[in-house]
Short mmCIF file of C-alpha atoms and ligand atoms in Angstrom, two decimals:
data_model
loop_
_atom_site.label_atom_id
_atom_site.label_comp_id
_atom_site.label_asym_id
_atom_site.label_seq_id
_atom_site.Cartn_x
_atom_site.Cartn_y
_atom_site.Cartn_z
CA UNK A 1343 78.60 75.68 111.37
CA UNK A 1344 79.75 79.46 111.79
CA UNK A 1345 78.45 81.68 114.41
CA UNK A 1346 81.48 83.69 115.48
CA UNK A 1347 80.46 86.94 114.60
CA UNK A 1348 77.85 88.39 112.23
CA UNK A 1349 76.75 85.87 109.76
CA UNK A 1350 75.40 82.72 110.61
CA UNK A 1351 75.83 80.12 108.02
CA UNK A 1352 75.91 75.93 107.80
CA UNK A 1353 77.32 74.45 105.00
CA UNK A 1354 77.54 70.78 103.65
CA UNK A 1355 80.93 69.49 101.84
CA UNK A 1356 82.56 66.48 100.83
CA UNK A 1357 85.45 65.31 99.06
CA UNK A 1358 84.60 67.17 95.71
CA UNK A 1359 84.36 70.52 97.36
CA UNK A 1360 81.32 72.42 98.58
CA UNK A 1361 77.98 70.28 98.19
CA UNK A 1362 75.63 73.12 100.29
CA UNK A 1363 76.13 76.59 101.68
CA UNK A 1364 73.56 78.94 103.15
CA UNK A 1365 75.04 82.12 104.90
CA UNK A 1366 72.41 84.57 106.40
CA UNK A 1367 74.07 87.82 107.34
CA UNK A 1368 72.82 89.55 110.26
CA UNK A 1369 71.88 93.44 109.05
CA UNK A 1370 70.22 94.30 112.42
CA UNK A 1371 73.74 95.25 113.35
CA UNK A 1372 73.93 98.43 110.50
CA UNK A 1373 71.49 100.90 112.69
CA UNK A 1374 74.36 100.70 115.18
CA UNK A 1375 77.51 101.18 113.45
CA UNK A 1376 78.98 97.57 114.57
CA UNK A 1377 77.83 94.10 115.62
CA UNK A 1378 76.49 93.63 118.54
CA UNK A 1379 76.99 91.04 120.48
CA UNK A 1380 73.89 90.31 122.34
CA UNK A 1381 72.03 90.93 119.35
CA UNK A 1382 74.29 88.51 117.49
CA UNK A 1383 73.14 85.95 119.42
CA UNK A 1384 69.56 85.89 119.46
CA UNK A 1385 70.00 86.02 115.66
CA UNK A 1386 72.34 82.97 115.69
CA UNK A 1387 69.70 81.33 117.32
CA UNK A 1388 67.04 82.61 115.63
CA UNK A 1389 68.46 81.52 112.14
CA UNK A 1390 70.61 78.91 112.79
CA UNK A 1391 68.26 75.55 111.89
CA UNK A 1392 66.80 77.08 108.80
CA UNK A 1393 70.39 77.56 107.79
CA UNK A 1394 71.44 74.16 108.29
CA UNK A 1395 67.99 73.07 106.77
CA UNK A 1396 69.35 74.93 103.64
CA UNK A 1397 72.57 73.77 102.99
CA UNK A 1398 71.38 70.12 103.38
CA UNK A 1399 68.96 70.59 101.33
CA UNK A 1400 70.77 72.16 98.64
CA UNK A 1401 73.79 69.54 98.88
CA UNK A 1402 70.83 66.66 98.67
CA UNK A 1403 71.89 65.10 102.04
CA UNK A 1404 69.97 63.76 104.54
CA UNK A 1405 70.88 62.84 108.63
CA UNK A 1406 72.48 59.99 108.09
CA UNK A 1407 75.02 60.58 105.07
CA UNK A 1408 76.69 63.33 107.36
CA UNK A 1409 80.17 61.99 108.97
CA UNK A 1410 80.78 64.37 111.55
CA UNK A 1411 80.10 67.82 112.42
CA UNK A 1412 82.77 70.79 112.70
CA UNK A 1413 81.69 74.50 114.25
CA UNK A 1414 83.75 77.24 114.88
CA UNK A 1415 84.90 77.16 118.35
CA UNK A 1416 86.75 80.37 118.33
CA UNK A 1417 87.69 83.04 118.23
CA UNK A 1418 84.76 85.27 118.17
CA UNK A 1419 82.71 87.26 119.86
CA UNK A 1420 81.61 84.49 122.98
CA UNK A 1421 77.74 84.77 123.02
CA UNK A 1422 77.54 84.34 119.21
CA UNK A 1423 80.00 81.35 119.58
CA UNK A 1424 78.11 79.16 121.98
CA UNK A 1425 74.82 78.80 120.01
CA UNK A 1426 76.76 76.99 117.52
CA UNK A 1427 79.15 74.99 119.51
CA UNK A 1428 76.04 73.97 121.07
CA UNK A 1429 74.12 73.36 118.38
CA UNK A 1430 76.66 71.42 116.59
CA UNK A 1431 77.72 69.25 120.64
CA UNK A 1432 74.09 68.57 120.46
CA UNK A 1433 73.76 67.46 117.57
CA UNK A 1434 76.88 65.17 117.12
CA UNK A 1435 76.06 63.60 120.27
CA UNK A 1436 72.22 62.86 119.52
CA UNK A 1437 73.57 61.41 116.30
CA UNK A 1438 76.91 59.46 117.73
CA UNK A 1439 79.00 61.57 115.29
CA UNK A 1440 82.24 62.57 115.78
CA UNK A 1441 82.35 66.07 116.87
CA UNK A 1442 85.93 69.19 115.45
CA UNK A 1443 85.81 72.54 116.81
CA UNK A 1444 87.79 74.92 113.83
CA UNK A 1445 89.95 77.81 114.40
CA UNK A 1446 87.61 80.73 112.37
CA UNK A 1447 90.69 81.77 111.14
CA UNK A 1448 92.14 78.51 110.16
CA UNK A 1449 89.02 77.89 108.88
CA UNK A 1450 89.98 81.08 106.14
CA UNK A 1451 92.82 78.98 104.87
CA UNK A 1452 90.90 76.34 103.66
CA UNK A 1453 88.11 78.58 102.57
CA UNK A 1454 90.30 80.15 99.95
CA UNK A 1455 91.92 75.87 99.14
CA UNK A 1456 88.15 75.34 98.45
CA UNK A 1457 88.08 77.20 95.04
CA UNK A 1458 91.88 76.97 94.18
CA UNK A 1459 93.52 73.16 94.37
CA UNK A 1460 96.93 74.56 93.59
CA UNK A 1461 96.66 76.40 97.39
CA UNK A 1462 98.03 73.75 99.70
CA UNK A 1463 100.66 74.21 101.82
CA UNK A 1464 103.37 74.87 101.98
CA UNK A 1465 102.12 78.77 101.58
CA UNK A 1466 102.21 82.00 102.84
CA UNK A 1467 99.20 82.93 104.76
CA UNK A 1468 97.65 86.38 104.50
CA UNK A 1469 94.97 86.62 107.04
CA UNK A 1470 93.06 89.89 107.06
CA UNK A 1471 89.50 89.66 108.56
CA UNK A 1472 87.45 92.33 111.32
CA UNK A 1473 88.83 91.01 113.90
CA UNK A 1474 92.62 89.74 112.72
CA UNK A 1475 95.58 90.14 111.06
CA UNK A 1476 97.98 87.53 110.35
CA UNK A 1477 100.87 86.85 108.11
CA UNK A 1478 101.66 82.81 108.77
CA UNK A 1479 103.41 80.43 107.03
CA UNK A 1480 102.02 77.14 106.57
CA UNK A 1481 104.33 74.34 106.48
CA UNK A 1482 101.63 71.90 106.14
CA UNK A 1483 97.75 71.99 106.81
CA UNK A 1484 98.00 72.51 111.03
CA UNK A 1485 101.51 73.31 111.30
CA UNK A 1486 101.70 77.01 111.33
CA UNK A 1487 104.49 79.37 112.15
CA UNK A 1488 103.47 82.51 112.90
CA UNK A 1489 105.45 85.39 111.35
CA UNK A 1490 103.47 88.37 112.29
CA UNK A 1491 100.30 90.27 112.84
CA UNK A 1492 98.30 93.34 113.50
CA UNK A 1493 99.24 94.99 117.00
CA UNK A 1494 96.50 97.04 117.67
CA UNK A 1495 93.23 97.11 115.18
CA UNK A 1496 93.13 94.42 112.98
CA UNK A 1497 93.00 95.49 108.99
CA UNK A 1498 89.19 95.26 108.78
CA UNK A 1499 88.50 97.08 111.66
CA UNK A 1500 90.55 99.92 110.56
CA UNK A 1501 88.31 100.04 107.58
CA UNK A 1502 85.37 99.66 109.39
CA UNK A 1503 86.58 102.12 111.82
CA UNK A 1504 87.47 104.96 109.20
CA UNK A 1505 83.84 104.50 107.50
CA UNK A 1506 82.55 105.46 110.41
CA UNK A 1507 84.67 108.53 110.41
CA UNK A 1508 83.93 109.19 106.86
CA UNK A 1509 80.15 108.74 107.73
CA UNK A 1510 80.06 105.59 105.56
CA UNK A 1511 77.63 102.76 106.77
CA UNK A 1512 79.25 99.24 108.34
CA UNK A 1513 80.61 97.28 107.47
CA UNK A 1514 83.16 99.97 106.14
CA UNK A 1515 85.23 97.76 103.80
CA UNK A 1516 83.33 97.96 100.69
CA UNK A 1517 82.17 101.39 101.12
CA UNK A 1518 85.80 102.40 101.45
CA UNK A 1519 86.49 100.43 98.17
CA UNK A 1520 83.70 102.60 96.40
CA UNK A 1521 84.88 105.80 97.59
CA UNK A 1522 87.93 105.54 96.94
CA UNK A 1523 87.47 104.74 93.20
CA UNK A 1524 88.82 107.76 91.53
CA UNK A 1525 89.75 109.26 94.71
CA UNK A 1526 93.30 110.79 94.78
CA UNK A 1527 95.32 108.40 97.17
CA UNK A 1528 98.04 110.88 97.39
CA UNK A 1529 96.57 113.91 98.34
CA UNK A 1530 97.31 114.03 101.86
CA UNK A 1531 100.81 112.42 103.26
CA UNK A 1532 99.59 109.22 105.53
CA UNK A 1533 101.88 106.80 107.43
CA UNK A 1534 102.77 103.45 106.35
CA UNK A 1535 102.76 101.96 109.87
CA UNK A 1536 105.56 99.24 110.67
CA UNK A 1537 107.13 99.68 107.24
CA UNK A 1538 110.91 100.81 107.67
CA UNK A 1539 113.48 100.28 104.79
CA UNK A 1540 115.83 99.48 107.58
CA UNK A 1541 113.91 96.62 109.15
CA UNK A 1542 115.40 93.40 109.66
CA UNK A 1543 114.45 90.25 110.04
CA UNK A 1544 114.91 89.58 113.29
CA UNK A 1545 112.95 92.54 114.42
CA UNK A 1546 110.07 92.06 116.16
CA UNK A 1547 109.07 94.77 113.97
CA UNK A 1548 109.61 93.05 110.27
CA UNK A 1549 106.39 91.31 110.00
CA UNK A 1550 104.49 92.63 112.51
CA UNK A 1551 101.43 95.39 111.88
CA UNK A 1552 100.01 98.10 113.24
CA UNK A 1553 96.75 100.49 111.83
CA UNK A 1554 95.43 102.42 114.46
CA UNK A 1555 97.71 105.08 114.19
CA UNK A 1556 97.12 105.62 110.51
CA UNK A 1557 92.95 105.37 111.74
CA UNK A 1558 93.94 107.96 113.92
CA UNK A 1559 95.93 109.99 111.33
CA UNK A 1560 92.78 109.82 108.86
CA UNK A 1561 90.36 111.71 111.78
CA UNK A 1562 93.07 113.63 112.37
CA UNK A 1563 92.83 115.15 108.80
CA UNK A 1564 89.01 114.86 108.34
CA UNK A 1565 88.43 116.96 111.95
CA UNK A 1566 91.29 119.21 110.15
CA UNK A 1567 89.09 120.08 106.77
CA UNK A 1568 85.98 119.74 108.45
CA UNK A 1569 87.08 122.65 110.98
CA UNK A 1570 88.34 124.24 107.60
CA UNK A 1571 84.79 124.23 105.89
CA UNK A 1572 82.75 124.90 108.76
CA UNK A 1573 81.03 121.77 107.24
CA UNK A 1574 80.61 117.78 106.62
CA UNK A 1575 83.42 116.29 104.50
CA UNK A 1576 82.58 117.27 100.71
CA UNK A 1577 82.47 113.90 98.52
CA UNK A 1578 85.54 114.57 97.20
CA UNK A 1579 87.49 114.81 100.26
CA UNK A 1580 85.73 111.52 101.77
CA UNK A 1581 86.67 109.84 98.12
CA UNK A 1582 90.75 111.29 98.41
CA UNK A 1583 90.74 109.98 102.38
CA UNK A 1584 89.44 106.68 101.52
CA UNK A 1585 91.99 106.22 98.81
CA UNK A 1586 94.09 107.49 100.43
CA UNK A 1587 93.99 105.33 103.62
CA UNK A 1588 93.27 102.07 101.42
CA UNK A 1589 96.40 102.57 99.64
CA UNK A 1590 98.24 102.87 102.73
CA UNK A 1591 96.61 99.70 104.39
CA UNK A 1592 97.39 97.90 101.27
CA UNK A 1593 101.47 99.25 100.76
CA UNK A 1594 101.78 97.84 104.44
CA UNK A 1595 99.69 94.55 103.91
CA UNK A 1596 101.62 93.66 100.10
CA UNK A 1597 105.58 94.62 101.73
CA UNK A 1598 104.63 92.28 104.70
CA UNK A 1599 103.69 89.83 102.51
CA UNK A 1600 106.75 90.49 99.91
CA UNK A 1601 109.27 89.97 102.82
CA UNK A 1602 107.58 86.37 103.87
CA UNK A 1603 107.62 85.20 100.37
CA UNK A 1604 111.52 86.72 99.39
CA UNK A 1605 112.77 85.12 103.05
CA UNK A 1606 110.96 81.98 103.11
CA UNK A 1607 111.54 81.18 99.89
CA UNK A 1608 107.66 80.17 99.67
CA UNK A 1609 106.23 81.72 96.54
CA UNK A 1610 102.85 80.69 96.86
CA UNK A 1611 100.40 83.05 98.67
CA UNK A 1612 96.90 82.36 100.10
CA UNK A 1613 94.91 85.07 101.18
CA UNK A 1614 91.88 84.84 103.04
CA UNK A 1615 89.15 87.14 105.39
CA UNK A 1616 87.01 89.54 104.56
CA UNK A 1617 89.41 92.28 103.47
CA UNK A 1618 90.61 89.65 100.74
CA UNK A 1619 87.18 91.15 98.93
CA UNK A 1620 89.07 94.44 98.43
CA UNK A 1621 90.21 94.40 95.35
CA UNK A 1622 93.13 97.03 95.15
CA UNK A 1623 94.92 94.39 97.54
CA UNK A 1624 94.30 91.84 95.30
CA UNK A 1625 95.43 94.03 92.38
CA UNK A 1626 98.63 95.62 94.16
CA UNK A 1627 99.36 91.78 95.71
CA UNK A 1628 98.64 90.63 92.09
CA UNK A 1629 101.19 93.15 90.42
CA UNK A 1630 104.18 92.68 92.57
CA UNK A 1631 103.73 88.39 92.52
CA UNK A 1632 103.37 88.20 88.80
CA UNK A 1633 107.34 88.05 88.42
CA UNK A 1634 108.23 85.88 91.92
CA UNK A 1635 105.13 83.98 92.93
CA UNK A 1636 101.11 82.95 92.91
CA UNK A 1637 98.24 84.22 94.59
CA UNK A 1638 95.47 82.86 95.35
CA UNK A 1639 92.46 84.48 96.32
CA UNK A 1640 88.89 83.53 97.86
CA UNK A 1641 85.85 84.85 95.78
CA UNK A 1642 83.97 87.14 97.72
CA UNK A 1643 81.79 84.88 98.52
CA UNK A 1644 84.17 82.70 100.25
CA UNK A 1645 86.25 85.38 101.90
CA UNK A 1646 84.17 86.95 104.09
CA UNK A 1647 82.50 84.12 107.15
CA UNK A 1648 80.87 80.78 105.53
CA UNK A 1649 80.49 77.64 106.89
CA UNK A 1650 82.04 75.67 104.45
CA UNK A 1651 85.65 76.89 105.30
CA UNK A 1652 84.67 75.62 108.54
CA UNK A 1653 83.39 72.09 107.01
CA UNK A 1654 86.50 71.81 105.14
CA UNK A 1655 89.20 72.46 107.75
CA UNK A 1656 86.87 70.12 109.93
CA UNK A 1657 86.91 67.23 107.11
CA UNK A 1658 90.61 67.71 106.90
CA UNK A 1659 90.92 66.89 110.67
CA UNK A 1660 88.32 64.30 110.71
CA UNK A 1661 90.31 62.36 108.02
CA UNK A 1662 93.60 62.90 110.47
CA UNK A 1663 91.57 61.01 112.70
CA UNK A 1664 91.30 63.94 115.08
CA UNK A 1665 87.92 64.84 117.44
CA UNK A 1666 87.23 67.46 120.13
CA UNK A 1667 85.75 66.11 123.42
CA UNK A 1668 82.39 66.96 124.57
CA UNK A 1669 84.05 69.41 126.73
CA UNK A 1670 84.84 71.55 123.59
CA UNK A 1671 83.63 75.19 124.50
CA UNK A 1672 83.25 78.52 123.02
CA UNK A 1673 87.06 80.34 123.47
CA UNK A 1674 86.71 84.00 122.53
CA UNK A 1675 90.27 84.20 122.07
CA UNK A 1676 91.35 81.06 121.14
CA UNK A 1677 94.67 80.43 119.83
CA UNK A 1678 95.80 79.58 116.24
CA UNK A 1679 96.48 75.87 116.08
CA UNK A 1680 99.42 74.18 115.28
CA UNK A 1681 102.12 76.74 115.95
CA UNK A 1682 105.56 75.54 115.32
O1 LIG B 2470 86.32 87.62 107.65
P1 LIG B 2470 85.17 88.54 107.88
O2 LIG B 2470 83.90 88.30 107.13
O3 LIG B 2470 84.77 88.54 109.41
C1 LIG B 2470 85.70 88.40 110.42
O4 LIG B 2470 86.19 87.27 110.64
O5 LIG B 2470 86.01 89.45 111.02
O6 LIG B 2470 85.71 90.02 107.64
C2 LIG B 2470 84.89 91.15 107.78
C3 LIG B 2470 85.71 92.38 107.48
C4 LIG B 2470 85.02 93.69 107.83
O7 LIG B 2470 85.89 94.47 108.62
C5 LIG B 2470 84.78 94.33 106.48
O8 LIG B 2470 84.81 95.76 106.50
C6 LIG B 2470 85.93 93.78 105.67
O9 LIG B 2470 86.03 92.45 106.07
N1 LIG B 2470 85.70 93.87 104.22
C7 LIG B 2470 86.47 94.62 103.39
C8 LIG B 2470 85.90 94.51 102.10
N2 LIG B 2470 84.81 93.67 102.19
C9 LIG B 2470 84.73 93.29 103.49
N3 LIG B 2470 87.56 95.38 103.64
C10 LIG B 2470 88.11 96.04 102.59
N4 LIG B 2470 87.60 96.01 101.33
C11 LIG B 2470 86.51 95.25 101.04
N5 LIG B 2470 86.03 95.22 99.79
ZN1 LIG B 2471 86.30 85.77 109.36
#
């Protein structure tokens, strides 16, 4: 079950991979410009049966084949994150099953293991979604350590958030993507937030992210030509600032990465989240691990929220004998598990 943000989906799986998956994605959200939260709610629980209904369907399961049930207990926006912890307490307990609350973000690891067997740890993590950035290494499935991440907006927001400013719908990502296709990345000078040749290590600074600045340097320029023409951005310019500012997320995101893999010594890469989908990351990221390591890469259908990332990192626990008491609660900001 996965009700953390916008898309409510249930999925079944199993030991050979992904049996069911129904994902419903919430576009009562566009008129706004954003999700809202209230509004993601009532949808959760709106669709949130006939989802389940779906993927058992589809995997050919009925009540009593199911083994346990795992739901995304965080983090995520909290309204949206209690109808299925709910659902799925409610369920497990009216059916004696054994119950897992999942990490959403762990839960994008194992989405991206689900189509590729050759990513288990130990990996680098690349963990770009709405509402996160992360750059982990994975020692093993649940032991984590944390190199660095975003310290302001997280990479999808930033392209949600400079949509907006181009006057593209939400979410931003793939409109961005569009745009800039044949836009001229280079035509105005952007920063490359976080990314100094003389970084070491040991700084803080060496892994760690940062994109609202560069947000903030895209309005900058677009309030610039727009006070220029007297008008709306022309096409052109909104194609050039979208290139321009996905070429700039993506330099930041693929040295980041480059740095884990030439320190650690890990040459395997798993990527995972919604910005995963964008495909000049997974062409730059592509490019510069041919020579010195693998990536592997969710399809899109996989990298932006499913259920079935959330079954498998929940069947992985189950079979470590691990449960979550019926105490387990909705925890907006819930921490990444198994930090070392
Ligand atoms: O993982 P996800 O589905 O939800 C969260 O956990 O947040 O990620 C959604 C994010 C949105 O910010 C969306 O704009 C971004 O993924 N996204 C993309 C692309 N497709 C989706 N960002 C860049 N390029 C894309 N093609
Ligand atoms: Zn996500």
């Amino acid at each position: 079950m996965e009700t953390s943000c916008d898309e409510t989906s249930a999925a079944v799986v199993d030991e050979t991979g992904i049996r069911g998956l129904a994902i419903a994605s919430q576009d009562a959200h566009a008129a706004f410009g954003g999700v809202v939260p209230e509004i993601a709610a009532r949808e959760h629980i709106r669709a949130l049966d006939a989802m389940v209904r779906h993927a058992m369907q589809e995997a050919g399961v009925d009540h009593e084949e199911v083994a346990g049930v795992g739901v995304t207990a965080g983090p995520g926006l909290v309204g949206a994150l209690l109808v299925g912890v709910n659902w799925a307490k409610a369920y497990a307990f009216a059916r004696k099953l054994p119950l897992l609350g999942v990490h959403h973000m762990e839960g994008h690891l194992f989405g991206t293991a689900l189509e590729h067997e050759a990513a288990r740890p130990p990996f680098i993590g690349l963990l770009v979604s709405g509402g996160h950035t992360l750059l982990l290494e994975a020692r093993a499935w649940g032991r984590y350590r944390l190199l660095g991440q975003t310290r302001d907006d997280a990479a999808g927001e930033a392209f949600d958030k400079v949509a907006r400013r181009l006057g593209l719908p939400y979410p931003g990502g793939p409109h961005i993507q569009r745009a800039a296709e044949g836009g001229a990345a280079d035509r105005f000078p952007l920063p490359r937030p976080m990314l100094r040749g003389r970084d070491r290590p040991g700084d803080p600074s060496y892994y760690d992210m940062s994109f609202s600045g560069l947000k903030t340097a895209v309005a900058r320029i677009a309030a610039e030509c727009e006070a220029d023409l007297e008008a709306d951005l022309t096409a052109d310019l909104v194609s050039d600032l979208a290139a321009g500012f996905q070429e700039a997320v993506v330099d930041v995101l693929v040295e980041k990465t480059l740095r884990a893999v030439e320190r650690t010594g890990c040459r395997r890469v798993v990527l995972g989240g919604g910005v995963a989908r964008n495909s000049r990351l997974r062409q730059r990221l592509a490019e510069r691990l041919s020579s010195s390591g693998e990536l592997y890469a969710p399809s899109p259908r996989l990298a932006t929220d499913n259920a079935a990332m959330i079954a498998a990192a929940a069947r992985h626990r189950l079979a470590n004998g691990e449960r979550s008491p019926w105490s387990l609660n909705a925890d907006a900001a819930l921490v990444f598990p198994g930090l070392v």
